[in-house]
mmCIF file of C-alpha atoms in Angstrom:
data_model
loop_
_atom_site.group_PDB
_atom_site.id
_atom_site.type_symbol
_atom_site.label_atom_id
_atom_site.label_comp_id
_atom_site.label_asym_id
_atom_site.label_seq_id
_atom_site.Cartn_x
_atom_site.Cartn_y
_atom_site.Cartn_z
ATOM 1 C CA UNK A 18 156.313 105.041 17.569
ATOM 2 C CA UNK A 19 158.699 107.286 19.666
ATOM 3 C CA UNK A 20 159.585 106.363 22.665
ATOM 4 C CA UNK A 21 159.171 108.231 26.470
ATOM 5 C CA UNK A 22 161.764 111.007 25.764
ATOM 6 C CA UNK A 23 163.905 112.808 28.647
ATOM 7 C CA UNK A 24 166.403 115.858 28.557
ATOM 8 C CA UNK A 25 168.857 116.504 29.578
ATOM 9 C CA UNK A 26 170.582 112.881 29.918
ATOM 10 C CA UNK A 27 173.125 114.202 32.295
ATOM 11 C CA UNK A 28 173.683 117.231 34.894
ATOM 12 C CA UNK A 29 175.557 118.615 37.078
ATOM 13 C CA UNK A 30 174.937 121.231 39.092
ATOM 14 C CA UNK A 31 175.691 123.274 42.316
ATOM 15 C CA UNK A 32 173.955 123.250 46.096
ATOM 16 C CA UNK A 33 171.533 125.924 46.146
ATOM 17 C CA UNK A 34 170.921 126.145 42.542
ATOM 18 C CA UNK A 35 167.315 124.855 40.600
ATOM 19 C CA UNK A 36 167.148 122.529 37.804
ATOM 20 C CA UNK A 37 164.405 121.710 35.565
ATOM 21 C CA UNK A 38 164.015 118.133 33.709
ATOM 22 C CA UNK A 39 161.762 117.762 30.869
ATOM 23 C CA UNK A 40 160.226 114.739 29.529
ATOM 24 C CA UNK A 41 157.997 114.178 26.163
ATOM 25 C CA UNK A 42 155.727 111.064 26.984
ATOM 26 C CA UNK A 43 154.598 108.255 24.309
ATOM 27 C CA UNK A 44 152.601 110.118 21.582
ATOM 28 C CA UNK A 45 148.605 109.928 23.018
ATOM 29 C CA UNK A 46 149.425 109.366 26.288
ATOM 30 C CA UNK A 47 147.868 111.636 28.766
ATOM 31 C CA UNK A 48 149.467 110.351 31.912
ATOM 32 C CA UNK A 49 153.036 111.065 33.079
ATOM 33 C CA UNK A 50 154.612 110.086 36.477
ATOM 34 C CA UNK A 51 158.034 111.027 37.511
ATOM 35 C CA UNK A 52 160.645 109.354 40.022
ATOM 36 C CA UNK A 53 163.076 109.613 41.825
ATOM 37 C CA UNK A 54 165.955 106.452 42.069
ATOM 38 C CA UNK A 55 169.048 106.447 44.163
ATOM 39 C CA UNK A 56 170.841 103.388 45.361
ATOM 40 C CA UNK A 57 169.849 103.848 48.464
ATOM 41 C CA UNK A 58 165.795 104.486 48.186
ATOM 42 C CA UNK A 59 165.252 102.586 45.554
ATOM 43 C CA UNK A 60 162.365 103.812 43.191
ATOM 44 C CA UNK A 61 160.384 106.499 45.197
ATOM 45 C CA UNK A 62 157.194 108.014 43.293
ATOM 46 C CA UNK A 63 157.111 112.118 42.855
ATOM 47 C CA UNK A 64 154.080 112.942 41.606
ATOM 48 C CA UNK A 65 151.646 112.101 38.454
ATOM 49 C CA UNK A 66 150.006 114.630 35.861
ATOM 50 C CA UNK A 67 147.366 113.983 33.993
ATOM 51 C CA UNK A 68 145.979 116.738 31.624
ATOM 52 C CA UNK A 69 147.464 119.149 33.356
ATOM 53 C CA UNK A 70 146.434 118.663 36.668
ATOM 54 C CA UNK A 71 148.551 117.091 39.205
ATOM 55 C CA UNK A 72 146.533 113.952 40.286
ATOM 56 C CA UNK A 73 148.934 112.382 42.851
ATOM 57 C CA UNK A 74 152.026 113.245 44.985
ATOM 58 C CA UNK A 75 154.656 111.607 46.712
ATOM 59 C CA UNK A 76 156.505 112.105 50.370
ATOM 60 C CA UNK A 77 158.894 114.388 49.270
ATOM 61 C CA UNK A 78 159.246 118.151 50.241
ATOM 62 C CA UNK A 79 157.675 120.996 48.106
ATOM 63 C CA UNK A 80 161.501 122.144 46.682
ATOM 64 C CA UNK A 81 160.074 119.421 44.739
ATOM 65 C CA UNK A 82 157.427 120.233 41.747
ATOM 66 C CA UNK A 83 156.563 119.828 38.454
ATOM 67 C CA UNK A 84 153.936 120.721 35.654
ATOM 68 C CA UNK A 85 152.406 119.229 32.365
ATOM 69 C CA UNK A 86 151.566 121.018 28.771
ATOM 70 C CA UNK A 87 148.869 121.037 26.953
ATOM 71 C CA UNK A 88 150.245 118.795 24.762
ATOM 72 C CA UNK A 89 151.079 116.194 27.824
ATOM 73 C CA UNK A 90 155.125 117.028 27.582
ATOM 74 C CA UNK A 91 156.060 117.308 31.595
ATOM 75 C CA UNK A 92 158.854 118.959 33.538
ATOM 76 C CA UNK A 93 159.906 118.561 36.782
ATOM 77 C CA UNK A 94 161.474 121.674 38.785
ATOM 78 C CA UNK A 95 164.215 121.176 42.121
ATOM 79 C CA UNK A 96 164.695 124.134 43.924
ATOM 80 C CA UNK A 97 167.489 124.944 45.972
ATOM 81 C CA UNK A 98 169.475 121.961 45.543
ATOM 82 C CA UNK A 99 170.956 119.459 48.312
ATOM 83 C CA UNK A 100 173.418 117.189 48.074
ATOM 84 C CA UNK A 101 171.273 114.636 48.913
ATOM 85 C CA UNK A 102 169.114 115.194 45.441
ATOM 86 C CA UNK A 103 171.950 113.469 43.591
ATOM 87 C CA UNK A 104 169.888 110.531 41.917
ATOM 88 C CA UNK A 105 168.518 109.324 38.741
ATOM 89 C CA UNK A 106 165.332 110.976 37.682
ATOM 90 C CA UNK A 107 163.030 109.084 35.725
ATOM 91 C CA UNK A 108 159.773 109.923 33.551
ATOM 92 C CA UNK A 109 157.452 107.219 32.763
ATOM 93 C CA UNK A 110 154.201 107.794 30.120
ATOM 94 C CA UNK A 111 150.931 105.593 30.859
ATOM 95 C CA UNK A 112 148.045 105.847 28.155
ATOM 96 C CA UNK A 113 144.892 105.710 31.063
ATOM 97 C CA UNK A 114 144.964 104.896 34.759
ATOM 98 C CA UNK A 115 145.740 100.993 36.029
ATOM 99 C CA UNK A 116 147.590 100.527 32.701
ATOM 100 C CA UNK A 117 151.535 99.893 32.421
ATOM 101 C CA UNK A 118 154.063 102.754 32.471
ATOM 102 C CA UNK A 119 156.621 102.971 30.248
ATOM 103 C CA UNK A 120 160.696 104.645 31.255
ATOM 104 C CA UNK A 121 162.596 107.446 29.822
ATOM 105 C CA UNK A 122 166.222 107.057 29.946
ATOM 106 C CA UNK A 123 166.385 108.668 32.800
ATOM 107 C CA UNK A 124 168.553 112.353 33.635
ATOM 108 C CA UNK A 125 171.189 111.478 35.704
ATOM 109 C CA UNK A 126 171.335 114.490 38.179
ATOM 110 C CA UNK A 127 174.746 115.344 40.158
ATOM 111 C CA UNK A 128 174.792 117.442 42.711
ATOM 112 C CA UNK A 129 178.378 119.137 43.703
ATOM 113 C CA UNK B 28 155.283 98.288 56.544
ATOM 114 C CA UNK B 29 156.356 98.725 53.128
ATOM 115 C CA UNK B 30 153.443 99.279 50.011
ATOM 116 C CA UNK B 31 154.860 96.581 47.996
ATOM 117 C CA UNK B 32 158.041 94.089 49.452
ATOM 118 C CA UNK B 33 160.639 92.288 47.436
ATOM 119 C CA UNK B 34 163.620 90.352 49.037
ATOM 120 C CA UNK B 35 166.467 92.037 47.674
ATOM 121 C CA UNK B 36 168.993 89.233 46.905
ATOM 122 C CA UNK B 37 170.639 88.748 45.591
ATOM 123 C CA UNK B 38 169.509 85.449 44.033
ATOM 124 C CA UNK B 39 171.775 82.829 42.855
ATOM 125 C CA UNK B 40 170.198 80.125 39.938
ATOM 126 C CA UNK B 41 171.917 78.155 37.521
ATOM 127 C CA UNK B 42 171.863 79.232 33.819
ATOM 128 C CA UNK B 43 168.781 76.220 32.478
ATOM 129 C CA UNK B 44 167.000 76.323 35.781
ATOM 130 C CA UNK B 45 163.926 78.157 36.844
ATOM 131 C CA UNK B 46 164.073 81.921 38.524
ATOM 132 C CA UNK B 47 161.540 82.703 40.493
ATOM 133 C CA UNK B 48 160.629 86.348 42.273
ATOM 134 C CA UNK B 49 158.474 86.811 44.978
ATOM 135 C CA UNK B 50 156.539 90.436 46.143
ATOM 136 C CA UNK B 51 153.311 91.305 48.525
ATOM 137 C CA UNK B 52 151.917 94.131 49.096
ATOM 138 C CA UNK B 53 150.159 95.805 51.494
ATOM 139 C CA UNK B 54 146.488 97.930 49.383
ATOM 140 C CA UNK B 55 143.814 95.210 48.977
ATOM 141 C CA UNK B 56 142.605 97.757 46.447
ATOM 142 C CA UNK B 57 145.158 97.197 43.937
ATOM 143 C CA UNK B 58 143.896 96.312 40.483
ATOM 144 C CA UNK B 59 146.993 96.789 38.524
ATOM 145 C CA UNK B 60 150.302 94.575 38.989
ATOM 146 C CA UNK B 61 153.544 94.734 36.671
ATOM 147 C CA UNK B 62 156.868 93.206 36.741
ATOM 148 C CA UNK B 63 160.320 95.232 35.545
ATOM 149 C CA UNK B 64 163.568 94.253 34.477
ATOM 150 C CA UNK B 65 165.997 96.910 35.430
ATOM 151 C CA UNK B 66 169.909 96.574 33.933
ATOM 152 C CA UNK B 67 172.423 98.306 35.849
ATOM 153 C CA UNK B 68 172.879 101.930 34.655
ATOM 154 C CA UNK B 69 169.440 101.971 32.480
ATOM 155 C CA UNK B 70 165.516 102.819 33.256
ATOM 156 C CA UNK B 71 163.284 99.844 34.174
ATOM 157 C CA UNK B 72 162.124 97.858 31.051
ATOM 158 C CA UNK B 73 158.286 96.272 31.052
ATOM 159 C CA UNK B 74 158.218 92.295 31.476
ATOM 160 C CA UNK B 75 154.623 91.520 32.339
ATOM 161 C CA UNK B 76 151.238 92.864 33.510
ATOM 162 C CA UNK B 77 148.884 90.664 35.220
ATOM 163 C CA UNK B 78 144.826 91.624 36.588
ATOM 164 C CA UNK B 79 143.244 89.109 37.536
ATOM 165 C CA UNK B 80 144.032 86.453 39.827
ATOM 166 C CA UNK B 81 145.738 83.498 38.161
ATOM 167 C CA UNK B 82 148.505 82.685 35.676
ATOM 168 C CA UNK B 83 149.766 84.781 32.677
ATOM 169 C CA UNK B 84 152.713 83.449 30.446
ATOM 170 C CA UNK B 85 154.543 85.379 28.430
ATOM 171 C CA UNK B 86 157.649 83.031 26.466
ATOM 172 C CA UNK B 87 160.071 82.392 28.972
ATOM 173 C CA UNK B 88 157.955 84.303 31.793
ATOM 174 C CA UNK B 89 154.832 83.903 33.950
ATOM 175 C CA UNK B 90 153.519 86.295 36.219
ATOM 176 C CA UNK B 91 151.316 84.898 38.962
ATOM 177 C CA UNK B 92 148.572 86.794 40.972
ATOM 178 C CA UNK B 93 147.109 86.023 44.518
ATOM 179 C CA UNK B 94 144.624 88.939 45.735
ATOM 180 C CA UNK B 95 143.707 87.100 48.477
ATOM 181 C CA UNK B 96 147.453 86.648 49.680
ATOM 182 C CA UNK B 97 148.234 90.029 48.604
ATOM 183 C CA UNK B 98 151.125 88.358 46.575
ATOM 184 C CA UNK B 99 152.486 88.195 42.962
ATOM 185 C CA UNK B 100 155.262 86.752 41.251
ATOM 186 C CA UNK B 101 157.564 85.887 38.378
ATOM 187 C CA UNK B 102 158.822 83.084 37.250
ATOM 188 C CA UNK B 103 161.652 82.874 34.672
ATOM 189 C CA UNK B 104 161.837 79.510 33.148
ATOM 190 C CA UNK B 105 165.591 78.450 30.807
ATOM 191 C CA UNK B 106 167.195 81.002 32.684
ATOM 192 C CA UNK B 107 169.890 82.688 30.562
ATOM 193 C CA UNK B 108 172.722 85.100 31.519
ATOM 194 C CA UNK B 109 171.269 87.933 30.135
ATOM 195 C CA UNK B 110 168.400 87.202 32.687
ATOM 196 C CA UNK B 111 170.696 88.804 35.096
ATOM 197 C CA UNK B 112 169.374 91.896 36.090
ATOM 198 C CA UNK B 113 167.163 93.712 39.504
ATOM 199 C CA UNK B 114 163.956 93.050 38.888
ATOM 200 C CA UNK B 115 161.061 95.389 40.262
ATOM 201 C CA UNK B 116 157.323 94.591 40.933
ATOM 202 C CA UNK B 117 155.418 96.968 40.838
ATOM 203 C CA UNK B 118 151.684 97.783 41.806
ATOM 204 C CA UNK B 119 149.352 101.002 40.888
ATOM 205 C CA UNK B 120 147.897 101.734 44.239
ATOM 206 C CA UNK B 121 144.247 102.862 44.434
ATOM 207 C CA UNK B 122 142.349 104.842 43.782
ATOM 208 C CA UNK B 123 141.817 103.672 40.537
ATOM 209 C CA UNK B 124 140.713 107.053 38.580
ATOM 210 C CA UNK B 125 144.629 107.818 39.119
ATOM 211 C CA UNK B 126 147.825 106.551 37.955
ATOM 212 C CA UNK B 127 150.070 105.471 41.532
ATOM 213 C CA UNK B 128 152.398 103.308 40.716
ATOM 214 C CA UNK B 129 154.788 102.144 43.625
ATOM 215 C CA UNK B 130 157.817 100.089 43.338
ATOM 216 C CA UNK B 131 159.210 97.526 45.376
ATOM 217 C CA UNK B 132 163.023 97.950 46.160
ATOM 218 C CA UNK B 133 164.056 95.072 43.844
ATOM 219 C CA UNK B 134 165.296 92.071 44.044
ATOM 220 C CA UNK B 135 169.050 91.491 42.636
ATOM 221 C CA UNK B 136 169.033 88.174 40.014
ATOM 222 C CA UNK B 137 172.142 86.507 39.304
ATOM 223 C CA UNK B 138 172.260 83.827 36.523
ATOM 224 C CA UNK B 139 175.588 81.798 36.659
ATOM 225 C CA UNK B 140 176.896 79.213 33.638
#
């Protein structure tokens, strides 16, 4: 069985521009939750989809947004880039609520 | 105060000897607990879930729940080398129709020969 499955692996991109990270969850789970991890912060939670509806949200500012397919595959949109966005963003797939998550690799996002 | 609290370390135990990782936090609510091993550069791996109040063991691991306390740990028995790593807790905050998962900060695990 695949695994949780994130692209790109690595970016790098400029202040002000968007970027858009894509993640393909364990096949027949419904659930996907991304976050955000920088040394600093630690693991900060960004939202959670769950048949395409956006069930929970973080504390971080609306730049910040992401949808989910039809066939549960998520992405995750950053708008006008900051400096400060420079982290590693990571996917994780759950089959139904208050069951364990499981990582993607991770994108590691630069900001220049 | 924090959803879910770890010490960070980092924490020192000889290779043989017992590891052993404390975390609270803060949503009586919480049904769902988990513990994550996290190796520097790479995503969070799954260790152990826990439910219910008690002892779970797992090989080398047991995860221990308190609801009462509002506390839940891991203990790492033989610790190896490889053990060394930042481990996470982690607890899926209510309600429970939704997936919330919140992480603690880590705490930084340090096995030496």
């Amino acid at each position: 069985k695949a695994g949780v499955t994130q692209t790109p692996r690595y970016l790098i991109k400029t202040r002000g521009q968007q970027v858009t990270l894509s993640c393909s969850p364990i096949s027949g789970h419904r659930s996907v939750s991304w976050y955000q991890q920088t040394p600093g912060q630690g693991l900060q939670f960004l939202f959670e989809y769950f048949s395409e509806t956006q069930r929970n949200k973080g504390n971080f500012p609306g730049r910040f947004s992401g949808r989910q397919f039809s066939n549960s595959r998520s992405e995750m949109n950053v708008s006008t880039l900051e400096l400060g966005d420079s982290a590693l963003y990571l996917c994780a797939s759950t089959l139904t609520v208050n069951t364990e998550a499981f990582f993607g690799q991770g994108t590691r996002l630069t900001v220049v | 105060q924090k959803e879910v609290e770890q010490n960070s370390g980092p924490l020192s135990v000889p290779e043989g000897a017992i590891a052993s990782l404390n975390c609270t936090y803060s949503d009586r609510g919480s049904q769902s607990f988990f513990w994550y091993r996290q190796y520097s550069g790479k995503s969070p791996e799954l260790i152990m879930s826990i439910y219910s109040n008690g002892d779970k063991e797992d090989g080398r691991f047991t995860a221990q729940l308190n609801k009462a306390s509002q506390y839940v740990s891991l203990l790492i028995r033989d610790s190896q080398p490889s053990d060394s790593a930042t481990y996470l807790c982690a607890v899926n905050m209510p309600p429970s129709s939704a997936s919330k998962i919140i992480f603690g900060s880590g705490t930084r695990l340090s096995i030496r020969p």
